[in-house]
Amino acid sequence: MSTPEYLARRLLQLVPTLIAILVVVFALVRLLPGDPASAILGDRALDADVERINREYGFDRPIPVQFGIFVRQVLTGDLGDSTSLKVPVAQLIAERLPITMLLTLMAALISVALAVPLAFVAALCRDRLADGMIRGAFQVGLSMPVFYLGLILLTVFGARLGWFPVGGDGDGLLDLLYHLVLPAITLALSLAAVLMRNLRAAIIDVVDADYVTFARSKGLRGSLVLLRHVLRNALISTVALFGLSIGTLLGGAVVTETVFAIPGAGRLMVDSITGRDYPVVQGLTLALAVLVSLTFLLTDLLQAWLDPRIAR
Amino acid sequence: MTRLLMTGASAAALIALAFGAEAQERGGTMTYGRYADSLFLDPVLNDANVDIWILSNLYDTLLLPTEDGQGVEAGLATDWSVAEDGLSVTLTMRDGIMFSDGTPITTEDVVWSLDRARNPENGIWNFLLASIASVEATDDKTVTLTLSQPDPAILPALTVFNSAILPKAAFEAAAGATDAEKAQAFSEAPIGSGPFVLESWERGSTMRLVRNEHYWATGEDGQPLPYLDGVTFEVIPDDATRILRLQSGEIDGAELIPFARVAELQNAPGIQMELFPSTRVEYITLNVRPEIEGEANPLADPLVREAMNYAANKEAIVQVVTFGVGTPQTSYMSSATPLHTGTEPLFPYDLARAQELMAQSGYPDGFSTTLLVLAGNQDEIGIGTALQQMWSQIGIDLELQQVDNATRTEEYRNGTFDMRVAAWTNDIADPGQITSYFAYSPTIDALHSGWRNEEVDQLFEASQSETDPATRAEQYARIQEIFNSTGPTIPLYETPYPVALQERVHGFVQIPLGNNIFRSAWLDQ
């Protein structure tokens, strides 16, 4: 099968996935105790006010009717209005999701930049001091809670040393990137630790494989062997792991965004679940699902490139 | 020589300090760290403290609450009088007042704004203006409110955010077919007559207010208020981060400092740790219905409730949860509420008496029950854990159930909960609002507890149209006596609003009703 065909097949597979997500998120958010009206009005809500709000947003209509309206909205690209913020959901997603995507991307790049070289060093110095130190350091990074690590970075590099701003999102893209450095590092460390361990193990396997020994025996230079044979083959499983980790990374963004006061999609999601803001939860979940699916697709393509057997 | 220099320098500093304390400086933008962002900036249709505690900076009202939160003073109206029979209120408008866009504020705007605010179809605050039968502009300076019955709380009601005056023409010109849609469009770029105007709003992150050039009030220096060029709200949900940003000098103030950090910030150089008097009370609500979901309910037994009250060591809870910042309640309403009575803490800790009361009750061997606490809320978890231990002394096996707010609200409204932790803040300088929710059963079954007392219901109804202050005070004294001794709550403590400010901030207040007032705030330049 050619690459365009493979791509088309994978994109088609997305459709049923997204439909399933649509149904599940619509049902799940309604299975939670409480409803938008009580969440909006809180403890002092009077019955008449709750009924009025449910009527205004159509939450008093039969569930199948609500689902029909939701599907029709999604198909026309309209995700409805937020019940708590009274603005279009699409606008909220457009404002908040790019920040989270940027944060996730930065974290992903940082974790790869940390994991790949260190995995090599660790693997090639297997069971020696450097290996132990690298693995030890990452063990600490992996086991430290994200909010705690974030606060330490904020206190030391933000408040004490003044190298970075103490949270917030700044003005403009460059300032935003500057504000995202510490949160991205916070988010990156645990992923870097997982990737590093995985890649280290993979490299050790590959280094001992026959084809590498063969390549060396052909007289290829060490670095060329490392790049063309070892890295490429060792990366296959790590890329898969990396793709799967994007979802986790997005989850970690929730905590990171709270600690660093970044108005991203993670915080929006938490706020809207707490506020039973059905339209926002539905719309945002859908957007995130599309994003994660596309990431999976991208990693699959990358894997196919690394190992052409996969696309066949 | 060095000593001389030092003395000279400190003398200069002292002089600067002495004069600096007097002279307000103008200019600058004050950055204020909030725990959560606002949701919806319409004064009538909003529902949450995150909105109403800042709305008065954007929208002005006919009357203003005094800084102690107990009385009223002139706002857009300079004179006001309630008729002898209590059935009408006449207000005289201030001369030359304008909205932030420079258009004049007319009596037509006032009539339209109050009619919108009191419309029962609009929002959840219209009950505050329910006594108004009609609003009329008698001439271009005078507005008369005709009341369907005398209302002792009508003047405080005119200070509440929902009675803010909006420009009728601009609101009606906003996009949308319904009032709600127009409000949505209008509040994106609101026009009011408060000291500040909304300049930009990045939801979840930053809200910028700039000074309203047309604001009517004059500062101490004879120039128009506000002193500040602007106020910027930064949303910083994490407590520790909010404090860090204050300490690093990135923000000028931070709200809702956790009680655990108050003492530390009181001793921190360069920071003023303010504890603004508030109307906030923290308490446990008990479901007192005879049966809950078909099971006999021990909390229905008044002796049990009395025993639980005496066994709950409020002083200890104040120490453990609020680190000594709070004070035990002396009535169900905070001591900052008008007509509050009581000087002694309710049910002072007395374990022997509690055990005796339990022995006389229908549950001498104790029972098991549950308490709903907000998941992740350290104060509520602290309260629950303390009570668990205290009530085990009288044979009560307490299970803490951590839930999120919407879940708790559902159980609360359905009356299926046993007990819950709760907090309350007044929105109006009058005891009527809190009493309506806490004690008057027709509103929400007395905090959804199922508690009912005929005398309290009658006294409350009478007090709502009682114009003689002395009689009304007596009615409230009796309501408090009954509710405080037999009501469906375990009163715990009242707390101030903990706000930390940079040393250079002056004149900022959070009044007991929670409103953040920036109009007289200023910064050392």
CSV table of N, CA and C in Angstrom, one decimal, chain A residues 1 69 243:
chain,number,residue,atom,x,y,z
A,1,MET,N,0.8,-1.2,0.0
A,1,MET,CA,0.0,0.0,0.0
A,1,MET,C,0.9,1.3,0.0
A,69,ILE,N,-29.7,17.9,18.7
A,69,ILE,CA,-29.3,19.3,18.5
A,69,ILE,C,-27.8,19.4,18.6
A,243,GLY,N,3.9,8.9,21.2
A,243,GLY,CA,2.6,9.3,20.7
A,243,GLY,C,1.5,9.0,21.8
